[in-house]
Short mmCIF file of C-alpha atoms in Angstrom, two decimals:
data_model
loop_
_atom_site.label_atom_id
_atom_site.label_comp_id
_atom_site.label_asym_id
_atom_site.label_seq_id
_atom_site.Cartn_x
_atom_site.Cartn_y
_atom_site.Cartn_z
CA UNK M 12 -19.40 38.02 47.29
CA UNK M 13 -19.47 35.92 50.42
CA UNK M 14 -22.69 36.41 52.33
CA UNK M 15 -22.73 37.27 56.04
CA UNK M 16 -24.75 34.11 56.59
CA UNK M 17 -21.83 32.01 55.34
CA UNK M 18 -19.52 33.51 57.95
CA UNK M 19 -22.27 33.08 60.57
CA UNK M 20 -22.50 29.37 59.73
CA UNK M 21 -18.74 28.91 60.10
CA UNK M 22 -18.77 30.73 63.45
CA UNK M 23 -21.56 28.48 64.70
CA UNK M 24 -19.71 25.41 63.44
CA UNK M 25 -16.67 26.29 65.55
CA UNK M 26 -18.87 26.23 68.65
CA UNK M 27 -20.77 23.10 67.59
CA UNK M 28 -18.31 20.93 65.72
CA UNK M 29 -20.13 17.64 66.06
CA UNK M 30 -22.16 15.40 63.78
CA UNK M 31 -25.53 15.86 65.52
CA UNK M 32 -25.45 19.65 65.29
CA UNK M 33 -24.22 19.54 61.71
CA UNK M 34 -27.02 17.21 60.60
CA UNK M 35 -29.61 19.36 62.38
CA UNK M 36 -28.29 22.41 60.54
CA UNK M 37 -27.53 20.80 57.19
CA UNK M 38 -29.68 23.41 55.44
CA UNK M 39 -27.36 26.18 56.70
CA UNK M 40 -24.36 24.27 55.42
CA UNK M 41 -25.93 23.75 52.00
CA UNK M 42 -26.80 27.45 51.71
CA UNK M 43 -23.25 28.44 52.70
CA UNK M 44 -21.74 25.91 50.30
CA UNK M 45 -23.88 27.16 47.41
CA UNK M 46 -22.73 30.70 48.16
CA UNK M 47 -19.09 29.58 48.05
CA UNK M 48 -19.60 27.58 44.84
CA UNK M 49 -21.23 30.58 43.17
CA UNK M 50 -18.35 32.79 44.30
CA UNK M 51 -15.85 30.25 42.99
CA UNK M 52 -17.62 30.28 39.62
CA UNK M 53 -17.35 34.06 39.37
CA UNK M 54 -13.64 33.99 40.17
CA UNK M 55 -13.01 31.08 37.80
CA UNK M 56 -14.48 33.01 34.86
CA UNK M 57 -12.29 36.03 35.63
CA UNK M 58 -9.18 33.98 36.37
CA UNK M 59 -9.36 32.07 33.08
CA UNK M 60 -9.04 35.43 31.29
CA UNK M 61 -5.87 36.17 33.26
CA UNK M 62 -4.17 32.79 33.17
CA UNK M 63 -4.61 30.59 30.07
CA UNK M 64 -3.59 27.57 32.16
CA UNK M 65 -6.90 27.85 34.05
CA UNK M 66 -9.80 26.16 32.29
CA UNK M 67 -12.94 28.30 32.35
CA UNK M 68 -15.02 25.17 31.77
CA UNK M 69 -13.98 23.61 35.06
CA UNK M 70 -16.85 22.82 37.40
CA UNK M 71 -16.63 25.31 40.31
CA UNK M 72 -18.08 22.62 42.59
CA UNK M 73 -14.88 20.64 42.07
CA UNK M 74 -12.83 23.68 43.07
CA UNK M 75 -14.48 23.85 46.50
CA UNK M 76 -12.79 21.52 48.94
CA UNK M 77 -14.66 19.13 51.23
CA UNK M 78 -15.65 20.43 54.65
CA UNK M 79 -15.25 16.97 56.15
CA UNK M 80 -11.93 16.42 57.93
CA UNK M 81 -9.81 13.30 57.60
CA UNK M 82 -9.42 12.39 61.26
CA UNK M 83 -7.85 8.95 60.81
CA UNK M 84 -4.35 10.07 61.78
CA UNK M 85 -5.18 13.25 63.68
CA UNK M 86 -5.35 13.86 67.42
CA UNK M 87 -8.04 16.44 66.69
CA UNK M 88 -11.20 14.39 66.17
CA UNK M 89 -13.55 17.25 65.33
CA UNK M 90 -15.28 16.06 62.14
CA UNK M 91 -15.56 19.32 60.20
CA UNK M 92 -13.25 22.05 58.99
CA UNK M 93 -14.00 25.55 60.25
CA UNK M 94 -13.44 27.04 56.80
CA UNK M 95 -14.19 26.75 53.10
CA UNK M 96 -11.23 26.27 50.78
CA UNK M 97 -11.32 26.98 47.04
CA UNK M 98 -8.49 25.56 44.94
CA UNK M 99 -8.00 26.69 41.33
CA UNK M 100 -5.46 24.34 39.77
CA UNK M 101 -3.44 25.19 36.68
CA UNK M 102 -2.32 22.92 33.87
CA UNK M 103 -3.03 19.23 33.44
CA UNK M 104 -0.04 17.70 35.23
CA UNK M 105 0.31 16.30 38.73
CA UNK M 106 1.87 19.46 40.19
CA UNK M 107 -0.32 21.29 42.69
CA UNK M 108 0.48 24.71 41.25
CA UNK M 109 -2.42 27.12 41.27
CA UNK M 110 -4.46 29.65 43.22
CA UNK M 111 -6.13 29.26 46.59
CA UNK M 112 -8.80 31.11 48.55
CA UNK M 113 -9.35 30.33 52.23
CA UNK M 114 -12.63 31.54 53.74
CA UNK M 115 -12.67 31.60 57.54
CA UNK M 116 -14.03 34.24 59.92
CA UNK M 117 -11.24 36.68 60.80
CA UNK M 118 -8.66 34.39 59.16
CA UNK M 119 -9.29 34.44 55.40
CA UNK M 120 -6.49 34.67 52.86
CA UNK M 121 -5.80 34.25 49.15
CA UNK M 122 -2.77 33.58 47.01
CA UNK M 123 -1.10 30.83 45.10
CA UNK M 124 2.06 29.10 43.98
CA UNK M 125 3.16 25.63 45.09
CA UNK M 126 2.81 24.67 48.75
CA UNK M 127 5.17 21.90 49.96
CA UNK M 128 6.17 20.37 46.59
CA UNK M 129 7.37 16.76 46.71
CA UNK M 130 11.10 16.11 46.61
CA UNK M 131 11.28 15.41 42.87
CA UNK M 132 9.51 18.68 42.05
CA UNK M 133 11.63 20.62 44.53
CA UNK M 134 14.72 19.34 42.73
CA UNK M 135 13.57 20.82 39.42
CA UNK M 136 12.42 24.11 40.97
CA UNK M 137 15.78 24.54 42.68
CA UNK M 138 17.56 23.72 39.46
CA UNK M 139 15.56 26.45 37.70
CA UNK M 140 16.45 28.91 40.46
CA UNK M 141 20.09 27.94 40.10
CA UNK M 142 20.00 28.56 36.35
CA UNK M 143 17.52 31.39 36.22
CA UNK M 144 17.23 32.90 39.68
CA UNK M 145 17.11 36.46 38.38
CA UNK M 146 13.76 35.70 36.72
CA UNK M 147 12.22 34.60 40.01
CA UNK M 148 13.70 37.55 41.89
CA UNK M 149 12.27 39.92 39.28
CA UNK M 150 8.83 38.49 40.07
CA UNK M 151 8.99 38.46 43.86
CA UNK M 152 10.83 41.80 44.13
CA UNK M 153 8.36 43.62 41.90
CA UNK M 154 6.67 46.41 43.84
CA UNK M 155 3.20 45.12 43.03
CA UNK M 156 4.15 41.72 44.47
CA UNK M 157 5.91 42.96 47.60
CA UNK M 158 3.11 45.43 48.38
CA UNK M 159 0.57 42.59 48.35
CA UNK M 160 2.39 39.57 49.75
CA UNK M 161 4.56 39.10 52.82
CA UNK M 162 8.28 38.37 52.52
CA UNK M 163 8.45 35.50 50.04
CA UNK M 164 11.90 34.26 51.01
CA UNK M 165 11.01 34.11 54.72
CA UNK M 166 8.81 31.05 54.40
CA UNK M 167 9.76 27.79 56.09
CA UNK M 168 13.25 26.77 55.04
CA UNK M 169 15.55 23.78 55.30
CA UNK M 170 17.94 23.97 58.25
CA UNK M 171 20.81 22.88 56.01
CA UNK M 172 21.65 23.74 52.42
CA UNK M 173 19.94 21.53 49.83
CA UNK M 174 22.23 18.89 48.36
CA UNK M 175 24.49 20.26 45.67
CA UNK M 176 24.27 23.93 46.73
CA UNK M 177 26.78 25.83 48.85
CA UNK M 178 26.05 28.41 51.54
CA UNK M 179 27.55 31.19 49.42
CA UNK M 180 25.15 30.63 46.52
CA UNK M 181 23.64 34.06 45.67
CA UNK M 182 20.11 32.62 45.90
CA UNK M 183 20.60 30.25 48.81
CA UNK M 184 17.58 31.65 50.72
CA UNK M 185 15.34 30.82 47.78
CA UNK M 186 16.93 27.42 47.27
CA UNK M 187 16.30 26.46 50.91
CA UNK M 188 12.56 27.17 50.77
CA UNK M 189 10.18 24.25 51.36
CA UNK M 190 7.28 26.05 49.64
CA UNK M 191 7.02 28.57 46.83
CA UNK M 192 3.76 30.27 47.69
CA UNK M 193 2.47 33.81 48.16
CA UNK M 194 -0.44 34.61 50.48
CA UNK M 195 -2.38 37.75 51.35
CA UNK M 196 -4.65 38.13 54.39
CA UNK M 197 -8.26 39.17 53.76
CA UNK M 198 -10.85 40.63 56.10
CA UNK M 199 -14.42 39.37 56.26
CA UNK M 200 -15.52 42.82 55.07
CA UNK M 201 -13.41 42.56 51.92
CA UNK M 202 -14.99 39.23 50.98
CA UNK M 203 -18.50 40.56 51.58
CA UNK M 204 -18.08 43.45 49.13
CA UNK M 205 -20.01 43.28 45.86
CA UNK M 206 -16.79 43.51 43.84
CA UNK M 207 -15.00 40.83 45.92
CA UNK M 208 -14.63 38.42 42.98
CA UNK M 209 -12.95 41.10 40.87
CA UNK M 210 -10.60 42.00 43.70
CA UNK M 211 -9.61 38.37 44.28
CA UNK M 212 -8.98 37.94 40.55
CA UNK M 213 -6.71 41.01 40.58
CA UNK M 214 -4.81 39.54 43.50
CA UNK M 215 -4.44 36.22 41.67
CA UNK M 216 -3.11 38.11 38.64
CA UNK M 217 -0.11 39.12 40.74
CA UNK M 218 0.56 35.42 41.49
CA UNK M 219 0.33 34.36 37.84
CA UNK M 220 4.01 35.12 36.96
CA UNK M 221 5.12 33.01 39.93
CA UNK M 222 2.99 30.09 38.76
CA UNK M 223 4.39 30.45 35.24
CA UNK M 224 7.93 30.29 36.62
CA UNK M 225 7.10 27.13 38.60
CA UNK M 226 5.51 25.45 35.61
CA UNK M 227 8.55 26.35 33.52
CA UNK M 228 10.77 24.68 36.12
CA UNK M 229 8.83 21.43 35.86
CA UNK M 230 8.74 21.18 32.07
#
C-alpha cells in the first residue's frame, strides 16, 4: 500500500518545487521512495505470476522512475516531478511494452500497453491489425476490459489515414491510433488500502492480453 505520508510529501513538493526545499526535506523523499519501491516489489511478485514476460527477479528499484525532471528542453524549469512512476517492462527487446503505475495525489492511474511507439514499431502493429484485427477487437471489446478502461479507440489519432490504408478499412480507427495503451484512474484511497497491490495486479491482468497482442505484432 501507499502510505499517506507519501502523498503528503508529493503535495508538499508541488508547493515547494525547488532544490533548497528538496534538500532540506531529503529524508521525507527517501521515506516516500522506499514506500514506493516496496510497493513496486509487491506488485512485481504478483505480476510475474500473471505474465511470464515479466521477470520476478527484476530489481523493483529499477522499476521506479527518477523524480528528477529533465529540464534541458522544457519551458517548465521546476526540477522535480510531482509524482512517482513505476514501469514494469515486458520481454527483453527494445519495445516499451509493459505496465505502468502513476502515483500522484488526486491524479493516480494504472494500465499498460505501448505508449507512442516509434514509426517502425507502429508499422508492424498496424500490419498485425490489418491481418488480425478481430483478435485485438476481441481483447478491447471484452466486457472486463471495457468496464475497467476508457474507450480504447478514442486515443490520440492521426489526422489522415496511415500510408497504405484506406478510409473504408473496417479497423481504420484502430489503425490511426498513435498509442496502444489502456489506463484506469485510481483514487488516493484505493492506493492506501492494504490490498492495493493485489488490486493493481488484477487490473494489470486485464492489460496482459493487449501486451501479448503487441508483442506478437513485433515478432
